[in-house]
Amino acid sequence: MRNATVTPEGDQIRWVELPGQGPARVYVHGLGATSPAYFTEVAVHPLLAGSRTLLIDLLGHGISDRPTHFAYTLEAHADALAAALISAGVTGAELIAHSMGGSVAIVLAARHPQLVARLVLVDANLDPILPKAGSAGSSGIAAYSEEDFLAGGWEEVRDRAGSHWWSTMRLAGREALYRSAVHLTRGTDPTMREQLLDLKIPRTYLLPEADGPLPGTDALVEAGVSVVSVPDCGHNIMLDNPEGFTRATAAALSVMA
């Protein structure tokens, strides 16, 4: 396990690193998740193994510190991740990022372009989301006030999440989980979608085939984003269909800039 200090207060981001050659490959998890649990199987697959690989946990999640003073905006997450990558000596990385992690990765590429050479976004959030009480995911979390979430709303979220997601969500700081969800639903200005359209690096967006067409696909494709449907999976593509995920990701990483 490796670590880097990423805030003036001394908070640390941590990651599991696999040695290898060529550009660093950085895996970034989604809300309430952790990269080693979600990505190890695919990271060591023969189609993806061999590069220097960082299975990194965002601040507030997994094995990283869980400060209560941190804002947990997408920009703050991106800047903290940038500090960790710089500390690790990473430049021109290949980022493979899921859900909220994909949103963070887009912001990272826009704010710290020297750190990111290409993006593979895994069913990432591109647009703001309306908070909705009782719903799953960030929308349901963001429907609480922070006070109500910390006072017991998190238990309702736990029960809706189910044992699989809760097994990693419980590792996140409750302030981190709440604030990350709120800022994910609010998005960024310009939006994550708009920032993605403006990037000039190779970009691929993976989505579950069963979800149907991705809204705004034509504009994404026109801007050079490859949009790839993966069969036999839900939102957690890398867990539901590891073979399909690795084939699609390896193809995305092999495309010339």
CSV table of N, CA and C in Angstrom, one decimal, residues 33-41 55 57 168 238-239:
chain,number,residue,atom,x,y,z
A,33,ALA,N,-17.5,3.4,-2.9
A,33,ALA,CA,-16.8,2.2,-3.3
A,33,ALA,C,-15.3,2.3,-2.9
A,34,THR,N,-14.5,1.4,-3.4
A,34,THR,CA,-13.1,1.3,-3.2
A,34,THR,C,-12.4,0.6,-4.4
A,35,SER,N,-11.4,1.2,-4.9
A,35,SER,CA,-10.8,0.7,-6.2
A,35,SER,C,-10.3,-0.8,-6.1
A,36,PRO,N,-9.5,-1.1,-5.0
A,36,PRO,CA,-9.0,-2.5,-5.0
A,36,PRO,C,-10.2,-3.6,-5.1
A,37,ALA,N,-11.3,-3.3,-4.4
A,37,ALA,CA,-12.4,-4.3,-4.4
A,37,ALA,C,-13.1,-4.3,-5.8
A,38,TYR,N,-13.2,-3.2,-6.4
A,38,TYR,CA,-14.0,-3.1,-7.7
A,38,TYR,C,-13.1,-3.4,-8.9
A,39,PHE,N,-11.8,-3.2,-8.9
A,39,PHE,CA,-11.0,-3.3,-10.1
A,39,PHE,C,-9.9,-4.4,-10.1
A,40,THR,N,-9.6,-5.0,-9.0
A,40,THR,CA,-8.4,-5.9,-9.0
A,40,THR,C,-8.6,-7.0,-10.0
A,41,GLU,N,-9.7,-7.6,-10.1
A,41,GLU,CA,-9.9,-8.7,-11.1
A,41,GLU,C,-9.6,-8.3,-12.5
A,55,LEU,N,-4.4,1.4,-8.0
A,55,LEU,CA,-5.8,1.2,-7.6
A,55,LEU,C,-6.1,2.1,-6.4
A,57,ASP,N,-7.9,5.1,-3.9
A,57,ASP,CA,-9.1,5.4,-3.2
A,57,ASP,C,-9.2,6.9,-3.0
A,168,THR,N,-18.7,-1.9,1.0
A,168,THR,CA,-17.6,-0.9,0.7
A,168,THR,C,-18.1,0.5,1.2
A,238,MET,N,-17.5,-3.7,-14.5
A,238,MET,CA,-16.3,-4.5,-14.3
A,238,MET,C,-16.6,-5.7,-13.4
A,239,LEU,N,-17.6,-5.7,-12.5
A,239,LEU,CA,-18.0,-6.8,-11.7
A,239,LEU,C,-18.9,-7.7,-12.3
